[in-house]
Tab-separated table of C-alpha atoms in Angstrom:
chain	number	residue	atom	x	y	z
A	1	UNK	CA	0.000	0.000	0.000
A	2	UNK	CA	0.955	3.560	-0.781
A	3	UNK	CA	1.909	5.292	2.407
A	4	UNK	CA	-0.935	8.697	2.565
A	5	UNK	CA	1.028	12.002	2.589
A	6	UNK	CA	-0.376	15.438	3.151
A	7	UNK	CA	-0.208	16.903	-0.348
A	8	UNK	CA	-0.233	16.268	-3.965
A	9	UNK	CA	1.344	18.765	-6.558
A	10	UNK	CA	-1.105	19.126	-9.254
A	11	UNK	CA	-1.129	21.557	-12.156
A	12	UNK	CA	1.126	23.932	-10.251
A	13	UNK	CA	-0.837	23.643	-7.133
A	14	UNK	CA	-0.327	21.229	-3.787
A	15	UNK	CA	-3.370	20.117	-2.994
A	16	UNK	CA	-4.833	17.743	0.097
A	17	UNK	CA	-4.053	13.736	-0.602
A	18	UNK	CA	-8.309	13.516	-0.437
A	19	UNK	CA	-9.103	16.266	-3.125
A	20	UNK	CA	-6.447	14.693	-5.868
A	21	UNK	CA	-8.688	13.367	-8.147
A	22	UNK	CA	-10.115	13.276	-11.869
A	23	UNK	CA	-13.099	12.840	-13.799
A	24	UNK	CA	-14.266	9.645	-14.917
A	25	UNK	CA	-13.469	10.868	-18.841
A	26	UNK	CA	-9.986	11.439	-17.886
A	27	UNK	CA	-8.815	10.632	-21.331
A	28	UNK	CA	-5.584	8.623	-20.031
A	29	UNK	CA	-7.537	6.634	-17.912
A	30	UNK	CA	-9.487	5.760	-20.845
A	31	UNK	CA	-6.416	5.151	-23.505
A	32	UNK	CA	-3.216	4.806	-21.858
A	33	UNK	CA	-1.503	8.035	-23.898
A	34	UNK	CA	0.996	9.772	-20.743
A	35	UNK	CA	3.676	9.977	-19.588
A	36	UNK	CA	5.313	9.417	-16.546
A	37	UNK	CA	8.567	9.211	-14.026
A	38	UNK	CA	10.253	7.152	-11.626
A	39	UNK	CA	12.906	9.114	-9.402
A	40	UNK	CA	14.482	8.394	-5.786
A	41	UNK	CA	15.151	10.954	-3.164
A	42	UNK	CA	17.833	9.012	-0.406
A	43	UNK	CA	18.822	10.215	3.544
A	44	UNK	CA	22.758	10.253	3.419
A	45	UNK	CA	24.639	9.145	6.223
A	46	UNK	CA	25.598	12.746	7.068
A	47	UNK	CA	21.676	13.785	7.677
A	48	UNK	CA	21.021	15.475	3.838
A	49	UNK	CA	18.741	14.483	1.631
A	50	UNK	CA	19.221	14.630	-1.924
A	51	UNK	CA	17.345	13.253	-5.219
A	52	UNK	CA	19.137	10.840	-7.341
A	53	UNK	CA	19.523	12.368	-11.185
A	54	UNK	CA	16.432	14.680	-10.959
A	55	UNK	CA	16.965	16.751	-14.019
A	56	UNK	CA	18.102	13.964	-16.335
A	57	UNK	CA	14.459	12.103	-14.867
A	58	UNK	CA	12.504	15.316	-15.630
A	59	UNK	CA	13.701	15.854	-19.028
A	60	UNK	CA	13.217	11.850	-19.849
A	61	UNK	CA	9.513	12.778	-18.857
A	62	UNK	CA	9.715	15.393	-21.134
A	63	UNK	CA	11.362	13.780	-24.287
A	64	UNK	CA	8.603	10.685	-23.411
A	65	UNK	CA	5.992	13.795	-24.199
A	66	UNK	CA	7.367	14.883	-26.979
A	67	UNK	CA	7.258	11.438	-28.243
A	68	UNK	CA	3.775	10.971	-27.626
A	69	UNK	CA	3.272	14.218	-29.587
A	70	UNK	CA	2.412	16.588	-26.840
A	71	UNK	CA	3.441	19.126	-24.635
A	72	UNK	CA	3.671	19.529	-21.071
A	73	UNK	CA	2.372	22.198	-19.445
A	74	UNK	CA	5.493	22.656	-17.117
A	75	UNK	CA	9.081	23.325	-18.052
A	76	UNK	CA	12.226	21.556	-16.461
A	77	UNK	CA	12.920	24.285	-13.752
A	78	UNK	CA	9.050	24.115	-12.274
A	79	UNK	CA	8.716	20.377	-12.430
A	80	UNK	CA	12.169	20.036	-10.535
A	81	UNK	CA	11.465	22.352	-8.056
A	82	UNK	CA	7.930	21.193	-7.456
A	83	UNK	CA	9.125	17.879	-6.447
A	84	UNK	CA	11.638	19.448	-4.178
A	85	UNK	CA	8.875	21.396	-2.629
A	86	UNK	CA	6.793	18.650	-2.590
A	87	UNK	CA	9.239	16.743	-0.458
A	88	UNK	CA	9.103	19.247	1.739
A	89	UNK	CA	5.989	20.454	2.548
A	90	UNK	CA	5.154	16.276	2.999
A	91	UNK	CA	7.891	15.948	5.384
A	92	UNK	CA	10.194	13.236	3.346
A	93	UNK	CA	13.599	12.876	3.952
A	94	UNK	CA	13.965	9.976	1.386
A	95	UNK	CA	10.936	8.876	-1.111
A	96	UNK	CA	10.341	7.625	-4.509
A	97	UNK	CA	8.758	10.577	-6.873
A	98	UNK	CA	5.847	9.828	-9.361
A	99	UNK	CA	5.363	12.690	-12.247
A	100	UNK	CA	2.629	11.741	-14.161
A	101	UNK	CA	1.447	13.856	-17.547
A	102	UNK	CA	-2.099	12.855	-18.425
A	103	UNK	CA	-4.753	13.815	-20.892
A	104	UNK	CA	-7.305	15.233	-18.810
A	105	UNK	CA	-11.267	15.011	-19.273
A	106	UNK	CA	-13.165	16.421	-22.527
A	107	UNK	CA	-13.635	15.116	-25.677
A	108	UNK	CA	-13.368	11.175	-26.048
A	109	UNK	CA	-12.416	9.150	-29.135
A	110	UNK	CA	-8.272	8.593	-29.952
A	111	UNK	CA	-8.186	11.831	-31.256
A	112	UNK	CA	-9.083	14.512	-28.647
A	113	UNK	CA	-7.573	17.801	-28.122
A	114	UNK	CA	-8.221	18.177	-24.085
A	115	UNK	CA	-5.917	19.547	-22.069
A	116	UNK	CA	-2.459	18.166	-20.681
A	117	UNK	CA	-1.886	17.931	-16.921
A	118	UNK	CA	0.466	17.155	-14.548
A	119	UNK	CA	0.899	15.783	-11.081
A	120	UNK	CA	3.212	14.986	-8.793
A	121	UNK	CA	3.090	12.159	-6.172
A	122	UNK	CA	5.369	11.141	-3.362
A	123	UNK	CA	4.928	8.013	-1.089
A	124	UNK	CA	7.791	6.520	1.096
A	125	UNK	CA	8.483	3.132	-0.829
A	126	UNK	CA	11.608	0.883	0.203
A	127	UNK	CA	13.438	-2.293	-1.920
A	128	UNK	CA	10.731	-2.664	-4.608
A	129	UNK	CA	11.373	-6.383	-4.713
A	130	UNK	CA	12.318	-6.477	-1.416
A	131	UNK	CA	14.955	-6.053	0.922
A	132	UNK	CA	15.718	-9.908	0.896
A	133	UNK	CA	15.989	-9.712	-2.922
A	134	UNK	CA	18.382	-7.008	-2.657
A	135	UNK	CA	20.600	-9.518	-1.005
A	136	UNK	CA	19.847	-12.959	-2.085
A	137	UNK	CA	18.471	-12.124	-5.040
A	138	UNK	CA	15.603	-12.860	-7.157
A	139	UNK	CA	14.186	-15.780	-9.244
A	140	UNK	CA	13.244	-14.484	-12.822
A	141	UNK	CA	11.183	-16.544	-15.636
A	142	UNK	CA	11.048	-15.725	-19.228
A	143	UNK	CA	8.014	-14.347	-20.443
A	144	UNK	CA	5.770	-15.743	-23.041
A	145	UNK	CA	4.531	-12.246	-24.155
A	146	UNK	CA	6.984	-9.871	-26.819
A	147	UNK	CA	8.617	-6.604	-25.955
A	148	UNK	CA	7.619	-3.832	-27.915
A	149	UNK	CA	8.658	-3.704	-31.323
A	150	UNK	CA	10.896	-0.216	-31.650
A	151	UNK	CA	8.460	0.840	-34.493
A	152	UNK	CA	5.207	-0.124	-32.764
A	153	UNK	CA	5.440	1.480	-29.992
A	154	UNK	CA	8.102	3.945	-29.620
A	155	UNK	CA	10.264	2.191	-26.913
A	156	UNK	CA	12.165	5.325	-25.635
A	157	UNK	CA	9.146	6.629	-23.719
A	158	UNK	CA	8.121	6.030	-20.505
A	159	UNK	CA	4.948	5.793	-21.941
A	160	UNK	CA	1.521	4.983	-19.064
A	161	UNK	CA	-0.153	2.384	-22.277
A	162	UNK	CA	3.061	0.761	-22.733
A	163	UNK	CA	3.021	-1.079	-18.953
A	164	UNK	CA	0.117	-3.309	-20.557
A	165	UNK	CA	2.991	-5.103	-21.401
A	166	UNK	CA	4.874	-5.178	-18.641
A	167	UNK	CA	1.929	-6.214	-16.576
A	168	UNK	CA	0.990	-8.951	-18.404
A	169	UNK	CA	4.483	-10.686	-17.882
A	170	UNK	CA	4.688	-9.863	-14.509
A	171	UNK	CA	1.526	-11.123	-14.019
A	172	UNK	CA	2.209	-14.537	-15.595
A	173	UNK	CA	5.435	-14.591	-13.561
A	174	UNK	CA	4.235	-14.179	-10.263
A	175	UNK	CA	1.414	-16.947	-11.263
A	176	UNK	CA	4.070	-19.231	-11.827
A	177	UNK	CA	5.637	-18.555	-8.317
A	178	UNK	CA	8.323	-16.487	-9.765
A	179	UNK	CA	9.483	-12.529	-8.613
A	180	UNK	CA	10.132	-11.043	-11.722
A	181	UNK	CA	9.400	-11.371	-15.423
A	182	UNK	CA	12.105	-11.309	-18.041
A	183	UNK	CA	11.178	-10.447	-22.071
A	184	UNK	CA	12.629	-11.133	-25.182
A	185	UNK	CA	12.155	-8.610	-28.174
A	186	UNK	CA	10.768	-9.473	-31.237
A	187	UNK	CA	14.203	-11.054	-32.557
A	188	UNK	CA	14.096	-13.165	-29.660
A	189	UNK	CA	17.157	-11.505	-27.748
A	190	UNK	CA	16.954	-10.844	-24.098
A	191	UNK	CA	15.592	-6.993	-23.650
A	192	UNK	CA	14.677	-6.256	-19.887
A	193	UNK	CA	12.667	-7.105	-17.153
A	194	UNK	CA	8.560	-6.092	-16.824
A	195	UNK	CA	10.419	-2.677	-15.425
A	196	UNK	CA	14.074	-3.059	-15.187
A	197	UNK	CA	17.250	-2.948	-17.122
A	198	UNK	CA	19.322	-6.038	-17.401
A	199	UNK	CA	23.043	-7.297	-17.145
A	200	UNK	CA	24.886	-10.289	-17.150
A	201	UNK	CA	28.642	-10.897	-16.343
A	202	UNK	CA	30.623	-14.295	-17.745
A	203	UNK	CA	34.274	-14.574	-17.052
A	204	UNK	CA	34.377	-11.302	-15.965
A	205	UNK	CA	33.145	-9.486	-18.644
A	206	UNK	CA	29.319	-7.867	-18.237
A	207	UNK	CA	27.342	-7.244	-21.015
A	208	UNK	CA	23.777	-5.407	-21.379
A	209	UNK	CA	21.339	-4.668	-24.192
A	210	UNK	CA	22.323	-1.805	-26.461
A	211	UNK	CA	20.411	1.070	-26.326
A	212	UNK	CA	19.420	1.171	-29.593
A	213	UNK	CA	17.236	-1.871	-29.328
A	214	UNK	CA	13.974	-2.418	-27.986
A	215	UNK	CA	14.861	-0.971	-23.890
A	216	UNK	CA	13.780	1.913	-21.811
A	217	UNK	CA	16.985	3.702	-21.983
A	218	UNK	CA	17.188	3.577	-17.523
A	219	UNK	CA	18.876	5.950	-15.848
A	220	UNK	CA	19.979	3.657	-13.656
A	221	UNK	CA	21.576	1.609	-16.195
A	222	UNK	CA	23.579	4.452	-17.509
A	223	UNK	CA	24.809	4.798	-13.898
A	224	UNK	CA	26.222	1.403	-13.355
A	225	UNK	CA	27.881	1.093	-16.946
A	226	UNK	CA	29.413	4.239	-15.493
A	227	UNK	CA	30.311	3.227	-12.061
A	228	UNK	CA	31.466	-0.187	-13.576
A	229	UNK	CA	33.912	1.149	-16.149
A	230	UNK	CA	35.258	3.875	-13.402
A	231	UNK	CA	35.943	0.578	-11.362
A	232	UNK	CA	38.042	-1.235	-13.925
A	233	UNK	CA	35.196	-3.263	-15.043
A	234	UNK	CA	34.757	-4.595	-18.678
A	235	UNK	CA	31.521	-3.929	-19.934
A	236	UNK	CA	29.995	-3.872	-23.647
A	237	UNK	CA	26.297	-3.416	-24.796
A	238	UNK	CA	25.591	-6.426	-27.008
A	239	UNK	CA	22.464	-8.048	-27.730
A	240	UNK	CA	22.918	-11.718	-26.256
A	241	UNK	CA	19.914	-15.062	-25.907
A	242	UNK	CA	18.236	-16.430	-23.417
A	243	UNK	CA	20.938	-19.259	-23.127
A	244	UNK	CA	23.349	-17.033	-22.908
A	245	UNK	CA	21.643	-15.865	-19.882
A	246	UNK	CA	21.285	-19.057	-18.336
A	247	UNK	CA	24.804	-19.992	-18.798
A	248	UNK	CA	26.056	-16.411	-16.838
A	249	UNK	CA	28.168	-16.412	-13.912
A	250	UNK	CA	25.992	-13.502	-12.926
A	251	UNK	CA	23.127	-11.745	-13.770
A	252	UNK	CA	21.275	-8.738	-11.873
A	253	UNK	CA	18.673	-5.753	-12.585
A	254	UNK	CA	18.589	-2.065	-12.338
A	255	UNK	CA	16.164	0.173	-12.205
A	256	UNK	CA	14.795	3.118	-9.873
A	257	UNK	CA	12.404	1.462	-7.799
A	258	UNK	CA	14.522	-2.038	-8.558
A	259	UNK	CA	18.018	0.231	-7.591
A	260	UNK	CA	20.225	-2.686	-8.407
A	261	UNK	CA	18.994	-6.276	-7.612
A	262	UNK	CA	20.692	-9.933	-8.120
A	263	UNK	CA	18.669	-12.823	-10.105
A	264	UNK	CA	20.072	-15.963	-8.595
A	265	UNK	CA	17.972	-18.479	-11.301
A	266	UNK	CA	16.267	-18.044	-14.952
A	267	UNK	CA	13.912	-20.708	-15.844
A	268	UNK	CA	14.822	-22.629	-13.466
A	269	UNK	CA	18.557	-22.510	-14.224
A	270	UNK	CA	20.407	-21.290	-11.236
A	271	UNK	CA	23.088	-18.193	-12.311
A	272	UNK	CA	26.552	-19.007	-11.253
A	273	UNK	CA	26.805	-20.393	-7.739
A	274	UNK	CA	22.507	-19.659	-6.898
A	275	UNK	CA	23.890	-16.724	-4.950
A	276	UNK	CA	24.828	-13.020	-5.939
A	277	UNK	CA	28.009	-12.694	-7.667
A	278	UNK	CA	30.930	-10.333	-6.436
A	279	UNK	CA	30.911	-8.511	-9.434
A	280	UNK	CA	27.322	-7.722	-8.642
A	281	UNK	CA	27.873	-6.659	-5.125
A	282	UNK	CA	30.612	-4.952	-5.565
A	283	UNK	CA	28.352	-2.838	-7.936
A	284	UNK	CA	25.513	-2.782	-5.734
A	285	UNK	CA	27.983	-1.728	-2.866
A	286	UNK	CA	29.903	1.355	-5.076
A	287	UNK	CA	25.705	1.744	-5.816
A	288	UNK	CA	24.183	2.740	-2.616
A	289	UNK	CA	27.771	4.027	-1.629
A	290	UNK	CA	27.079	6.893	-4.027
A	291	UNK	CA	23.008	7.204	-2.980
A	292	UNK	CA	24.220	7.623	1.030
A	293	UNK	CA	26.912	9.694	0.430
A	294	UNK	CA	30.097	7.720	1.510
A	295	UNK	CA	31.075	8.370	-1.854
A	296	UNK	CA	31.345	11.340	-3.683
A	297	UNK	CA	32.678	11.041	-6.959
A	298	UNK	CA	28.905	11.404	-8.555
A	299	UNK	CA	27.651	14.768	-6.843
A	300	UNK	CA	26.829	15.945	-10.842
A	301	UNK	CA	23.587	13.094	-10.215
A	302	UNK	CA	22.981	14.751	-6.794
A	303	UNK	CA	20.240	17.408	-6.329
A	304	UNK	CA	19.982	18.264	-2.255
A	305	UNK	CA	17.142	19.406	-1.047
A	306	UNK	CA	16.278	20.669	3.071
A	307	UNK	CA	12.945	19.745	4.895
């Protein structure tokens, strides 16, 4: 369950939690065209508070507009700072930030010109997977059902419709007593979880989808294949199969709400030794390192903010 805070930012107001609604002909609700962001605010272990890569998220959730052919309301600036205010007026020290741009309520039918809104939510939320998967890791299955196709739906959006998809697998995953969902494009390569990147390491070397194929380009992502070339690490983005996968030393996702989290088996095919690898932990470790503040070679990703 979402923790309840005291406000929601919406349409450059903060408004109660209880008053945050829509109409019933909210056209998003209806057809799945928005937009949307996942961000991470963390406590450091010196009592600040700052937001993980805020203006890179922001502008993602703008470029995912653009894609979808609209405009948002807001510019970078006001959406930043309203989820820095927003932070603070709720009282959060460390949460996970939801931007959402939706089609709001008017005409119907797939072409409608209503207007575009924006919220902002904020909800403590800890190890989305868990705090045990964060250090045992996770058992992942395949999915039956197809990433997007790059020229179906255009794949570099975070795009509200587009989670169908994601759903779906997850769904079919958990039913088969799995914790996570794995998909294959429409080659058949390995292309991400149901909402995370992916990464696999054999004899030392890791390897992760290209971005040019059919991924969510995650922010995340691009900070480990920093943070593991910075640490001597070999890494290359090369699409690979789902045998390759099994027959990893290691394999682990990343993702905001996923930060970065070990898969110990694949189809029942257990990674390595079943347990997460030290190329993964040491990752994972430089990781949240970074996020609390005991390093701080990344301040650039860093935006503080005071409650």
């Amino acid at each position: 369950m979402v923790d309840r805070v005291d406000k929601i930012w919406m349409d450059g107001e903060l408004v109660n939690w209880e008053d945050a609604n829509v109409h019933i002909l909210t056209h998003t609700l209806h057809y799945g065209v928005g937009a949307f962001e996942g961000i991470r605010s963390y406590r450091r272990t010196d009592g600040s508070s700052v937001i993980f890569r805020l203006e890179d998220h922001v502008q993602r959730l703008l470029d995912s507009c653009k894609i979808m052919g609209f405009e948002c309301p807001f510019d970078l600036p006001t959406i930043a700072d309203a989820c820095m205010d927003l932070l603070r007026v709720n009282g959060l020290d460390e949460a996970y930030i939801r931007p959402l741009v939706f089609i709001g309520d008017g005409a119907m039918g797939l072409y409608a010109n209503n207007p575009v809104r924006l919220a902002i939510i904020v909800w403590r939320w800890g190890a989305y997977l868990g705090d045990d998967a964060l250090a045992n890791g996770i058992r992942t299955k395949v999915s039956s059902f197809t990433r997007h196709h790059v020229n179906s739906s255009m794949v570099k959006g975070k795009i509200v419709g587009h989670y169908v998809n994601s759903i779906l697998a997850k769904r079919e995953a958990k039913a088969a007593g799995y914790d996570e969902a794995l998909l294959l494009d429409h080659q058949g390569y390995v292309s991400e979880g149901s909402g995370e990147n992916i990464f696999f390491a054999k004899n030392g070397m890791i390897q992760t989808p290209p971005f040019s194929s059919a991924i969510l380009g995650g922010l995340t992502r691009d900070s480990v294949i920093s943070i593991a070339r910075d640490m001597g690490l070999r890494i290359k983005a090369q699409s690979f199969t789902r045998d390759e996968l099994w027959l990893a030393d290691e394999v682990f996702l990343t993702g905001t709400a996923a930060e970065v989290t070990p898969v110990v088996e694949v189809d029942n095919r257990t990674i390595g030794t079943g347990k997460p690898g030290e190329i993964t932990l040491a990752i994972q470790q430089r990781f949240f390192e970074i996020l609390r503040g005991e390093n701080r070679e990344y301040e650039h990703w860093m935006t503080e903010y005071r409650i």
